[in-house]
Amino acid sequence: TDDILYNSKHPYTYGLINAVVTPEPEVRKRGLISIPGEPPNLLKPPSGCRFHPRCPYAMDICRREEPPLIEVKEGWTVACHLVASGRR
Protein backbone atom coordinates (compact mmCIF):
# COMPACT_ATOMS: atom_id res chain seq x y z
CA THR A 1 0.00 0.00 0.00
CA ASP A 2 2.89 2.43 0.55
CA ASP A 3 3.75 2.20 -3.16
CA ILE A 4 0.19 3.08 -4.13
CA LEU A 5 -0.07 5.92 -1.61
CA TYR A 6 3.33 7.49 -2.21
CA ASN A 7 4.13 6.44 -5.78
CA SER A 8 0.75 6.14 -7.52
CA LYS A 9 0.95 5.55 -11.26
CA HIS A 10 -2.58 6.07 -12.58
CA PRO A 11 -3.89 9.67 -12.65
CA TYR A 12 -7.23 8.56 -11.15
CA THR A 13 -5.49 6.95 -8.17
CA TYR A 14 -3.35 10.06 -7.74
CA GLY A 15 -6.50 12.21 -7.79
CA LEU A 16 -8.26 10.03 -5.22
CA ILE A 17 -5.29 10.11 -2.86
CA ASN A 18 -5.05 13.90 -3.15
CA ALA A 19 -8.77 14.28 -2.42
CA VAL A 20 -8.42 12.70 1.03
CA VAL A 21 -8.57 14.99 4.06
CA THR A 22 -5.39 14.80 6.11
CA PRO A 23 -4.36 16.14 9.51
CA GLU A 24 -0.99 17.30 8.14
CA PRO A 25 -0.98 21.16 8.25
CA GLU A 26 1.18 21.61 5.14
CA VAL A 27 -1.10 19.41 3.06
CA ARG A 28 -4.25 21.09 4.42
CA LYS A 29 -2.92 24.52 3.37
CA ARG A 30 -2.77 23.27 -0.20
CA GLY A 31 -6.47 22.39 -0.08
CA LEU A 32 -8.28 19.43 -1.56
CA ILE A 33 -7.68 18.58 -5.18
CA SER A 34 -10.83 17.36 -6.90
CA ILE A 35 -11.19 15.22 -10.00
CA PRO A 36 -13.04 17.39 -12.55
CA GLY A 37 -16.05 16.28 -14.57
CA GLU A 38 -18.50 13.45 -14.13
CA PRO A 39 -17.91 9.69 -14.09
CA PRO A 40 -18.64 8.12 -17.50
CA ASN A 41 -21.95 6.50 -18.40
CA LEU A 42 -21.36 2.80 -17.73
CA LEU A 43 -23.86 1.84 -20.43
CA LYS A 44 -22.05 3.97 -23.03
CA PRO A 45 -18.46 4.45 -21.88
CA PRO A 46 -16.11 6.73 -23.81
CA SER A 47 -13.77 5.25 -26.38
CA GLY A 48 -10.18 4.52 -25.41
CA CYS A 49 -9.26 4.99 -21.78
CA ARG A 50 -12.41 5.32 -19.65
CA PHE A 51 -10.74 8.07 -17.59
CA HIS A 52 -9.51 10.26 -20.47
CA PRO A 53 -12.38 12.82 -20.34
CA ARG A 54 -11.41 13.65 -16.74
CA CYS A 55 -7.65 13.08 -16.92
CA PRO A 56 -5.36 16.14 -16.83
CA TYR A 57 -2.66 14.11 -18.64
CA ALA A 58 -4.84 12.70 -21.47
CA MET A 59 -3.10 12.30 -24.82
CA ASP A 60 -4.54 11.56 -28.27
CA ILE A 61 -3.88 7.85 -27.84
CA CYS A 62 -5.98 7.89 -24.65
CA ARG A 63 -9.01 8.95 -26.68
CA ARG A 64 -8.45 6.28 -29.34
CA GLU A 65 -7.13 3.14 -27.64
CA GLU A 66 -7.87 1.32 -24.42
CA PRO A 67 -4.61 1.24 -22.43
CA PRO A 68 -2.82 -2.07 -21.90
CA LEU A 69 -2.66 -3.59 -18.43
CA ILE A 70 0.96 -3.25 -17.26
CA GLU A 71 2.53 -4.94 -14.27
CA VAL A 72 4.46 -2.25 -12.40
CA LYS A 73 5.75 -4.82 -9.94
CA GLU A 74 4.52 -8.15 -8.65
CA GLY A 75 0.89 -7.82 -7.60
CA TRP A 76 0.55 -4.23 -8.88
CA THR A 77 -0.90 -3.52 -12.32
CA VAL A 78 -2.05 -0.32 -13.97
CA ALA A 79 -3.83 0.43 -17.24
CA CYS A 80 -2.51 3.80 -18.41
CA HIS A 81 -0.83 5.03 -21.59
CA LEU A 82 1.41 7.34 -19.52
CA VAL A 83 2.85 4.34 -17.70
CA ALA A 84 3.13 2.36 -20.95
CA SER A 85 5.11 5.22 -22.51
CA GLY A 86 7.37 5.56 -19.46
CA ARG A 87 6.17 9.11 -18.74
CA ARG A 88 4.75 8.29 -15.28
PDB file of N, CA and C in Angstrom:
ATOM      1  N   THR A   1       0.806  -1.203   0.000  1.00  0.00           N
ATOM      2  CA  THR A   1       0.000   0.000   0.000  1.00  0.00           C
ATOM      3  C   THR A   1       0.848   1.265   0.000  1.00  0.00           C
ATOM      4  N   ASP A   2       2.033   1.244   0.570  1.00  0.00           N
ATOM      5  CA  ASP A   2       2.892   2.429   0.550  1.00  0.00           C
ATOM      6  C   ASP A   2       3.213   2.850  -0.881  1.00  0.00           C
ATOM      7  N   ASP A   3       3.464   1.867  -1.767  1.00  0.00           N
ATOM      8  CA  ASP A   3       3.747   2.201  -3.162  1.00  0.00           C
ATOM      9  C   ASP A   3       2.567   2.934  -3.793  1.00  0.00           C
ATOM     10  N   ILE A   4       1.365   2.454  -3.546  1.00  0.00           N
ATOM     11  CA  ILE A   4       0.187   3.080  -4.134  1.00  0.00           C
ATOM     12  C   ILE A   4      -0.029   4.477  -3.548  1.00  0.00           C
ATOM     13  N   LEU A   5       0.155   4.618  -2.249  1.00  0.00           N
ATOM     14  CA  LEU A   5      -0.065   5.916  -1.606  1.00  0.00           C
ATOM     15  C   LEU A   5       0.990   6.949  -1.963  1.00  0.00           C
ATOM     16  N   TYR A   6       2.234   6.537  -2.034  1.00  0.00           N
ATOM     17  CA  TYR A   6       3.333   7.494  -2.211  1.00  0.00           C
ATOM     18  C   TYR A   6       3.954   7.485  -3.604  1.00  0.00           C
ATOM     19  N   ASN A   7       3.556   6.532  -4.440  1.00  0.00           N
ATOM     20  CA  ASN A   7       4.131   6.443  -5.782  1.00  0.00           C
ATOM     21  C   ASN A   7       3.057   5.974  -6.762  1.00  0.00           C
ATOM     22  N   SER A   8       1.857   6.562  -6.665  1.00  0.00           N
ATOM     23  CA  SER A   8       0.750   6.141  -7.523  1.00  0.00           C
ATOM     24  C   SER A   8       1.124   6.355  -8.986  1.00  0.00           C
ATOM     25  N   LYS A   9       0.625   5.493  -9.830  1.00  0.00           N
ATOM     26  CA  LYS A   9       0.948   5.555 -11.258  1.00  0.00           C
ATOM     27  C   LYS A   9      -0.215   6.091 -12.087  1.00  0.00           C
ATOM     28  N   HIS A  10      -1.429   5.664 -11.782  1.00  0.00           N
ATOM     29  CA  HIS A  10      -2.579   6.074 -12.583  1.00  0.00           C
ATOM     30  C   HIS A  10      -3.096   7.436 -12.116  1.00  0.00           C
ATOM     31  N   PRO A  11      -3.404   8.348 -13.044  1.00  0.00           N
ATOM     32  CA  PRO A  11      -3.889   9.672 -12.654  1.00  0.00           C
ATOM     33  C   PRO A  11      -5.146   9.635 -11.780  1.00  0.00           C
ATOM     34  N   TYR A  12      -6.029   8.655 -11.976  1.00  0.00           N
ATOM     35  CA  TYR A  12      -7.233   8.559 -11.151  1.00  0.00           C
ATOM     36  C   TYR A  12      -6.860   8.237  -9.707  1.00  0.00           C
ATOM     37  N   THR A  13      -5.946   7.298  -9.520  1.00  0.00           N
ATOM     38  CA  THR A  13      -5.488   6.946  -8.170  1.00  0.00           C
ATOM     39  C   THR A  13      -4.834   8.155  -7.509  1.00  0.00           C
ATOM     40  N   TYR A  14      -4.003   8.852  -8.255  1.00  0.00           N
ATOM     41  CA  TYR A  14      -3.352  10.056  -7.738  1.00  0.00           C
ATOM     42  C   TYR A  14      -4.400  11.084  -7.303  1.00  0.00           C
ATOM     43  N   GLY A  15      -5.436  11.271  -8.124  1.00  0.00           N
ATOM     44  CA  GLY A  15      -6.499  12.206  -7.790  1.00  0.00           C
ATOM     45  C   GLY A  15      -7.264  11.797  -6.543  1.00  0.00           C
ATOM     46  N   LEU A  16      -7.551  10.514  -6.406  1.00  0.00           N
ATOM     47  CA  LEU A  16      -8.256  10.032  -5.216  1.00  0.00           C
ATOM     48  C   LEU A  16      -7.436  10.258  -3.957  1.00  0.00           C
ATOM     49  N   ILE A  17      -6.166   9.947  -4.023  1.00  0.00           N
ATOM     50  CA  ILE A  17      -5.293  10.111  -2.857  1.00  0.00           C
ATOM     51  C   ILE A  17      -5.205  11.585  -2.461  1.00  0.00           C
ATOM     52  N   ASN A  18      -5.148  12.470  -3.442  1.00  0.00           N
ATOM     53  CA  ASN A  18      -5.049  13.899  -3.151  1.00  0.00           C
ATOM     54  C   ASN A  18      -6.376  14.522  -2.731  1.00  0.00           C
ATOM     55  N   ALA A  19      -7.468  13.780  -2.841  1.00  0.00           N
ATOM     56  CA  ALA A  19      -8.769  14.280  -2.420  1.00  0.00           C
ATOM     57  C   ALA A  19      -9.084  13.901  -0.974  1.00  0.00           C
ATOM     58  N   VAL A  20      -8.200  13.158  -0.338  1.00  0.00           N
ATOM     59  CA  VAL A  20      -8.418  12.702   1.034  1.00  0.00           C
ATOM     60  C   VAL A  20      -8.026  13.802   2.023  1.00  0.00           C
ATOM     61  N   VAL A  21      -8.867  14.014   3.001  1.00  0.00           N
ATOM     62  CA  VAL A  21      -8.572  14.992   4.061  1.00  0.00           C
ATOM     63  C   VAL A  21      -7.470  14.415   4.945  1.00  0.00           C
ATOM     64  N   THR A  22      -6.510  15.244   5.304  1.00  0.00           N
ATOM     65  CA  THR A  22      -5.387  14.795   6.115  1.00  0.00           C
ATOM     66  C   THR A  22      -5.162  15.763   7.275  1.00  0.00           C
ATOM     67  N   PRO A  23      -4.650  15.250   8.391  1.00  0.00           N
ATOM     68  CA  PRO A  23      -4.364  16.144   9.515  1.00  0.00           C
ATOM     69  C   PRO A  23      -3.059  16.931   9.355  1.00  0.00           C
ATOM     70  N   GLU A  24      -2.270  16.629   8.327  1.00  0.00           N
ATOM     71  CA  GLU A  24      -0.989  17.299   8.136  1.00  0.00           C
ATOM     72  C   GLU A  24      -1.209  18.758   7.725  1.00  0.00           C
ATOM     73  N   PRO A  25      -0.736  19.727   8.528  1.00  0.00           N
ATOM     74  CA  PRO A  25      -0.981  21.156   8.251  1.00  0.00           C
ATOM     75  C   PRO A  25      -0.502  21.612   6.882  1.00  0.00           C
ATOM     76  N   GLU A  26       0.658  21.150   6.427  1.00  0.00           N
ATOM     77  CA  GLU A  26       1.180  21.605   5.136  1.00  0.00           C
ATOM     78  C   GLU A  26       0.300  21.137   3.986  1.00  0.00           C
ATOM     79  N   VAL A  27      -0.230  19.932   4.109  1.00  0.00           N
ATOM     80  CA  VAL A  27      -1.100  19.410   3.058  1.00  0.00           C
ATOM     81  C   VAL A  27      -2.451  20.117   3.099  1.00  0.00           C
ATOM     82  N   ARG A  28      -2.955  20.403   4.295  1.00  0.00           N
ATOM     83  CA  ARG A  28      -4.246  21.086   4.424  1.00  0.00           C
ATOM     84  C   ARG A  28      -4.188  22.490   3.830  1.00  0.00           C
ATOM     85  N   LYS A  29      -3.065  23.180   3.948  1.00  0.00           N
ATOM     86  CA  LYS A  29      -2.922  24.523   3.372  1.00  0.00           C
ATOM     87  C   LYS A  29      -3.113  24.493   1.863  1.00  0.00           C
ATOM     88  N   ARG A  30      -2.677  23.423   1.251  1.00  0.00           N
ATOM     89  CA  ARG A  30      -2.771  23.268  -0.200  1.00  0.00           C
ATOM     90  C   ARG A  30      -4.222  23.127  -0.639  1.00  0.00           C
ATOM     91  N   GLY A  31      -5.056  22.600   0.239  1.00  0.00           N
ATOM     92  CA  GLY A  31      -6.469  22.391  -0.083  1.00  0.00           C
ATOM     93  C   GLY A  31      -6.686  21.070  -0.804  1.00  0.00           C
ATOM     94  N   LEU A  32      -7.943  20.673  -0.888  1.00  0.00           N
ATOM     95  CA  LEU A  32      -8.283  19.428  -1.563  1.00  0.00           C
ATOM     96  C   LEU A  32      -8.207  19.610  -3.068  1.00  0.00           C
ATOM     97  N   ILE A  33      -7.737  18.586  -3.730  1.00  0.00           N
ATOM     98  CA  ILE A  33      -7.685  18.577  -5.181  1.00  0.00           C
ATOM     99  C   ILE A  33      -8.806  17.658  -5.650  1.00  0.00           C
ATOM    100  N   SER A  34      -9.718  18.178  -6.438  1.00  0.00           N
ATOM    101  CA  SER A  34     -10.828  17.361  -6.901  1.00  0.00           C
ATOM    102  C   SER A  34     -10.540  16.823  -8.298  1.00  0.00           C
ATOM    103  N   ILE A  35     -11.268  15.778  -8.653  1.00  0.00           N
ATOM    104  CA  ILE A  35     -11.194  15.216  -9.997  1.00  0.00           C
ATOM    105  C   ILE A  35     -12.326  15.878 -10.785  1.00  0.00           C
ATOM    106  N   PRO A  36     -12.004  16.654 -11.822  1.00  0.00           N
ATOM    107  CA  PRO A  36     -13.040  17.393 -12.547  1.00  0.00           C
ATOM    108  C   PRO A  36     -13.970  16.472 -13.339  1.00  0.00           C
ATOM    109  N   GLY A  37     -15.127  17.001 -13.698  1.00  0.00           N
ATOM    110  CA  GLY A  37     -16.054  16.279 -14.565  1.00  0.00           C
ATOM    111  C   GLY A  37     -16.906  15.267 -13.842  1.00  0.00           C
ATOM    112  N   GLU A  38     -17.589  14.471 -14.632  1.00  0.00           N
ATOM    113  CA  GLU A  38     -18.502  13.451 -14.134  1.00  0.00           C
ATOM    114  C   GLU A  38     -17.981  12.065 -14.515  1.00  0.00           C
ATOM    115  N   PRO A  39     -18.262  11.053 -13.688  1.00  0.00           N
ATOM    116  CA  PRO A  39     -17.911   9.688 -14.090  1.00  0.00           C
ATOM    117  C   PRO A  39     -18.621   9.332 -15.396  1.00  0.00           C
ATOM    118  N   PRO A  40     -18.027   8.455 -16.207  1.00  0.00           N
ATOM    119  CA  PRO A  40     -18.642   8.116 -17.496  1.00  0.00           C
ATOM    120  C   PRO A  40     -19.917   7.297 -17.329  1.00  0.00           C
ATOM    121  N   ASN A  41     -20.756   7.340 -18.338  1.00  0.00           N
ATOM    122  CA  ASN A  41     -21.951   6.504 -18.397  1.00  0.00           C
ATOM    123  C   ASN A  41     -21.486   5.060 -18.585  1.00  0.00           C
ATOM    124  N   LEU A  42     -21.821   4.194 -17.654  1.00  0.00           N
ATOM    125  CA  LEU A  42     -21.365   2.805 -17.725  1.00  0.00           C
ATOM    126  C   LEU A  42     -22.034   2.031 -18.860  1.00  0.00           C
ATOM    127  N   LEU A  43     -23.185   2.498 -19.318  1.00  0.00           N
ATOM    128  CA  LEU A  43     -23.860   1.839 -20.431  1.00  0.00           C
ATOM    129  C   LEU A  43     -23.304   2.275 -21.781  1.00  0.00           C
ATOM    130  N   LYS A  44     -22.666   3.448 -21.793  1.00  0.00           N
ATOM    131  CA  LYS A  44     -22.053   3.967 -23.029  1.00  0.00           C
ATOM    132  C   LYS A  44     -20.736   4.653 -22.664  1.00  0.00           C
ATOM    133  N   PRO A  45     -19.732   3.852 -22.301  1.00  0.00           N
ATOM    134  CA  PRO A  45     -18.457   4.450 -21.876  1.00  0.00           C
ATOM    135  C   PRO A  45     -17.742   5.132 -23.043  1.00  0.00           C
ATOM    136  N   PRO A  46     -16.861   6.067 -22.742  1.00  0.00           N
ATOM    137  CA  PRO A  46     -16.111   6.731 -23.810  1.00  0.00           C
ATOM    138  C   PRO A  46     -15.147   5.760 -24.487  1.00  0.00           C
ATOM    139  N   SER A  47     -14.745   6.093 -25.690  1.00  0.00           N
ATOM    140  CA  SER A  47     -13.767   5.255 -26.382  1.00  0.00           C
ATOM    141  C   SER A  47     -12.410   5.395 -25.702  1.00  0.00           C
ATOM    142  N   GLY A  48     -11.526   4.461 -25.974  1.00  0.00           N
ATOM    143  CA  GLY A  48     -10.179   4.520 -25.408  1.00  0.00           C
ATOM    144  C   GLY A  48     -10.177   4.313 -23.910  1.00  0.00           C
ATOM    145  N   CYS A  49      -9.348   5.057 -23.232  1.00  0.00           N
ATOM    146  CA  CYS A  49      -9.264   4.987 -21.776  1.00  0.00           C
ATOM    147  C   CYS A  49     -10.534   5.572 -21.175  1.00  0.00           C
ATOM    148  N   ARG A  50     -11.143   4.860 -20.254  1.00  0.00           N
ATOM    149  CA  ARG A  50     -12.405   5.318 -19.647  1.00  0.00           C
ATOM    150  C   ARG A  50     -12.226   6.596 -18.826  1.00  0.00           C
ATOM    151  N   PHE A  51     -11.003   6.893 -18.417  1.00  0.00           N
ATOM    152  CA  PHE A  51     -10.745   8.068 -17.586  1.00  0.00           C
ATOM    153  C   PHE A  51     -10.335   9.294 -18.398  1.00  0.00           C
ATOM    154  N   HIS A  52     -10.074   9.148 -19.688  1.00  0.00           N
ATOM    155  CA  HIS A  52      -9.506  10.261 -20.467  1.00  0.00           C
ATOM    156  C   HIS A  52     -10.328  11.552 -20.442  1.00  0.00           C
ATOM    157  N   PRO A  53     -11.676  11.532 -20.385  1.00  0.00           N
ATOM    158  CA  PRO A  53     -12.382  12.819 -20.341  1.00  0.00           C
ATOM    159  C   PRO A  53     -12.102  13.626 -19.068  1.00  0.00           C
ATOM    160  N   ARG A  54     -11.642  12.968 -18.022  1.00  0.00           N
ATOM    161  CA  ARG A  54     -11.405  13.646 -16.743  1.00  0.00           C
ATOM    162  C   ARG A  54      -9.923  13.731 -16.396  1.00  0.00           C
ATOM    163  N   CYS A  55      -9.071  13.185 -17.226  1.00  0.00           N
ATOM    164  CA  CYS A  55      -7.645  13.080 -16.917  1.00  0.00           C
ATOM    165  C   CYS A  55      -6.875  14.332 -17.361  1.00  0.00           C
ATOM    166  N   PRO A  56      -6.134  14.952 -16.450  1.00  0.00           N
ATOM    167  CA  PRO A  56      -5.356  16.138 -16.827  1.00  0.00           C
ATOM    168  C   PRO A  56      -4.155  15.803 -17.712  1.00  0.00           C
ATOM    169  N   TYR A  57      -3.811  14.528 -17.838  1.00  0.00           N
ATOM    170  CA  TYR A  57      -2.658  14.113 -18.643  1.00  0.00           C
ATOM    171  C   TYR A  57      -3.067  13.419 -19.938  1.00  0.00           C
ATOM    172  N   ALA A  58      -4.349  13.431 -20.301  1.00  0.00           N
ATOM    173  CA  ALA A  58      -4.839  12.698 -21.467  1.00  0.00           C
ATOM    174  C   ALA A  58      -4.093  13.113 -22.743  1.00  0.00           C
ATOM    175  N   MET A  59      -3.763  12.106 -23.528  1.00  0.00           N
ATOM    176  CA  MET A  59      -3.096  12.302 -24.816  1.00  0.00           C
ATOM    177  C   MET A  59      -4.036  11.795 -25.909  1.00  0.00           C
ATOM    178  N   ASP A  60      -3.703  12.029 -27.158  1.00  0.00           N
ATOM    179  CA  ASP A  60      -4.545  11.556 -28.265  1.00  0.00           C
ATOM    180  C   ASP A  60      -4.779  10.053 -28.202  1.00  0.00           C
ATOM    181  N   ILE A  61      -3.741   9.305 -27.889  1.00  0.00           N
ATOM    182  CA  ILE A  61      -3.877   7.854 -27.838  1.00  0.00           C
ATOM    183  C   ILE A  61      -4.890   7.423 -26.776  1.00  0.00           C
ATOM    184  N   CYS A  62      -5.022   8.204 -25.722  1.00  0.00           N
ATOM    185  CA  CYS A  62      -5.979   7.888 -24.646  1.00  0.00           C
ATOM    186  C   CYS A  62      -7.411   7.931 -25.171  1.00  0.00           C
ATOM    187  N   ARG A  63      -7.674   8.806 -26.116  1.00  0.00           N
ATOM    188  CA  ARG A  63      -9.012   8.948 -26.682  1.00  0.00           C
ATOM    189  C   ARG A  63      -9.319   7.840 -27.682  1.00  0.00           C
ATOM    190  N   ARG A  64      -8.276   7.269 -28.277  1.00  0.00           N
ATOM    191  CA  ARG A  64      -8.446   6.278 -29.342  1.00  0.00           C
ATOM    192  C   ARG A  64      -8.372   4.831 -28.871  1.00  0.00           C
ATOM    193  N   GLU A  65      -7.424   4.538 -27.978  1.00  0.00           N
ATOM    194  CA  GLU A  65      -7.134   3.144 -27.641  1.00  0.00           C
ATOM    195  C   GLU A  65      -7.253   2.885 -26.146  1.00  0.00           C
ATOM    196  N   GLU A  66      -7.819   1.737 -25.816  1.00  0.00           N
ATOM    197  CA  GLU A  66      -7.866   1.317 -24.417  1.00  0.00           C
ATOM    198  C   GLU A  66      -6.435   0.998 -23.985  1.00  0.00           C
ATOM    199  N   PRO A  67      -5.992   1.474 -22.845  1.00  0.00           N
ATOM    200  CA  PRO A  67      -4.610   1.236 -22.426  1.00  0.00           C
ATOM    201  C   PRO A  67      -4.366  -0.223 -22.047  1.00  0.00           C
ATOM    202  N   PRO A  68      -3.149  -0.703 -22.293  1.00  0.00           N
ATOM    203  CA  PRO A  68      -2.823  -2.070 -21.901  1.00  0.00           C
ATOM    204  C   PRO A  68      -2.652  -2.163 -20.384  1.00  0.00           C
ATOM    205  N   LEU A  69      -2.879  -3.344 -19.855  1.00  0.00           N
ATOM    206  CA  LEU A  69      -2.656  -3.586 -18.433  1.00  0.00           C
ATOM    207  C   LEU A  69      -1.177  -3.908 -18.247  1.00  0.00           C
ATOM    208  N   ILE A  70      -0.482  -3.108 -17.446  1.00  0.00           N
ATOM    209  CA  ILE A  70       0.964  -3.248 -17.264  1.00  0.00           C
ATOM    210  C   ILE A  70       1.251  -3.599 -15.812  1.00  0.00           C
ATOM    211  N   GLU A  71       2.114  -4.583 -15.623  1.00  0.00           N
ATOM    212  CA  GLU A  71       2.530  -4.940 -14.267  1.00  0.00           C
ATOM    213  C   GLU A  71       3.683  -4.027 -13.867  1.00  0.00           C
ATOM    214  N   VAL A  72       3.444  -3.167 -12.891  1.00  0.00           N
ATOM    215  CA  VAL A  72       4.457  -2.246 -12.397  1.00  0.00           C
ATOM    216  C   VAL A  72       5.461  -3.015 -11.552  1.00  0.00           C
ATOM    217  N   LYS A  73       4.945  -3.867 -10.703  1.00  0.00           N
ATOM    218  CA  LYS A  73       5.749  -4.816  -9.941  1.00  0.00           C
ATOM    219  C   LYS A  73       4.816  -5.943  -9.530  1.00  0.00           C
ATOM    220  N   GLU A  74       5.342  -6.988  -8.979  1.00  0.00           N
ATOM    221  CA  GLU A  74       4.523  -8.153  -8.652  1.00  0.00           C
ATOM    222  C   GLU A  74       3.308  -7.758  -7.805  1.00  0.00           C
ATOM    223  N   GLY A  75       2.127  -8.108  -8.308  1.00  0.00           N
ATOM    224  CA  GLY A  75       0.891  -7.818  -7.602  1.00  0.00           C
ATOM    225  C   GLY A  75       0.344  -6.419  -7.808  1.00  0.00           C
ATOM    226  N   TRP A  76       0.975  -5.611  -8.658  1.00  0.00           N
ATOM    227  CA  TRP A  76       0.547  -4.232  -8.883  1.00  0.00           C
ATOM    228  C   TRP A  76       0.487  -3.977 -10.384  1.00  0.00           C
ATOM    229  N   THR A  77      -0.718  -3.804 -10.898  1.00  0.00           N
ATOM    230  CA  THR A  77      -0.899  -3.523 -12.318  1.00  0.00           C
ATOM    231  C   THR A  77      -1.619  -2.191 -12.498  1.00  0.00           C
ATOM    232  N   VAL A  78      -1.409  -1.598 -13.649  1.00  0.00           N
ATOM    233  CA  VAL A  78      -2.046  -0.321 -13.973  1.00  0.00           C
ATOM    234  C   VAL A  78      -2.332  -0.301 -15.473  1.00  0.00           C
ATOM    235  N   ALA A  79      -3.476   0.274 -15.834  1.00  0.00           N
ATOM    236  CA  ALA A  79      -3.834   0.432 -17.243  1.00  0.00           C
ATOM    237  C   ALA A  79      -3.794   1.927 -17.559  1.00  0.00           C
ATOM    238  N   CYS A  80      -2.670   2.375 -18.115  1.00  0.00           N
ATOM    239  CA  CYS A  80      -2.508   3.801 -18.408  1.00  0.00           C
ATOM    240  C   CYS A  80      -1.449   3.970 -19.500  1.00  0.00           C
ATOM    241  N   HIS A  81      -1.785   4.775 -20.511  1.00  0.00           N
ATOM    242  CA  HIS A  81      -0.825   5.034 -21.589  1.00  0.00           C
ATOM    243  C   HIS A  81       0.402   5.800 -21.103  1.00  0.00           C
ATOM    244  N   LEU A  82       0.250   6.622 -20.076  1.00  0.00           N
ATOM    245  CA  LEU A  82       1.410   7.337 -19.521  1.00  0.00           C
ATOM    246  C   LEU A  82       2.429   6.356 -18.960  1.00  0.00           C
ATOM    247  N   VAL A  83       1.947   5.349 -18.264  1.00  0.00           N
ATOM    248  CA  VAL A  83       2.847   4.337 -17.704  1.00  0.00           C
ATOM    249  C   VAL A  83       3.460   3.512 -18.830  1.00  0.00           C
ATOM    250  N   ALA A  84       2.635   3.152 -19.817  1.00  0.00           N
ATOM    251  CA  ALA A  84       3.128   2.363 -20.951  1.00  0.00           C
ATOM    252  C   ALA A  84       4.222   3.105 -21.712  1.00  0.00           C
ATOM    253  N   SER A  85       4.117   4.431 -21.780  1.00  0.00           N
ATOM    254  CA  SER A  85       5.113   5.222 -22.515  1.00  0.00           C
ATOM    255  C   SER A  85       6.327   5.572 -21.657  1.00  0.00           C
ATOM    256  N   GLY A  86       6.262   5.246 -20.363  1.00  0.00           N
ATOM    257  CA  GLY A  86       7.367   5.555 -19.461  1.00  0.00           C
ATOM    258  C   GLY A  86       7.341   6.983 -18.942  1.00  0.00           C
ATOM    259  N   ARG A  87       6.257   7.701 -19.168  1.00  0.00           N
ATOM    260  CA  ARG A  87       6.167   9.108 -18.743  1.00  0.00           C
ATOM    261  C   ARG A  87       5.669   9.271 -17.316  1.00  0.00           C
ATOM    262  N   ARG A  88       5.243   8.194 -16.661  1.00  0.00           N
ATOM    263  CA  ARG A  88       4.750   8.292 -15.284  1.00  0.00           C
ATOM    264  C   ARG A  88       5.290   7.142 -14.473  1.00  0.00           C
TER     265      ARG A  88
END
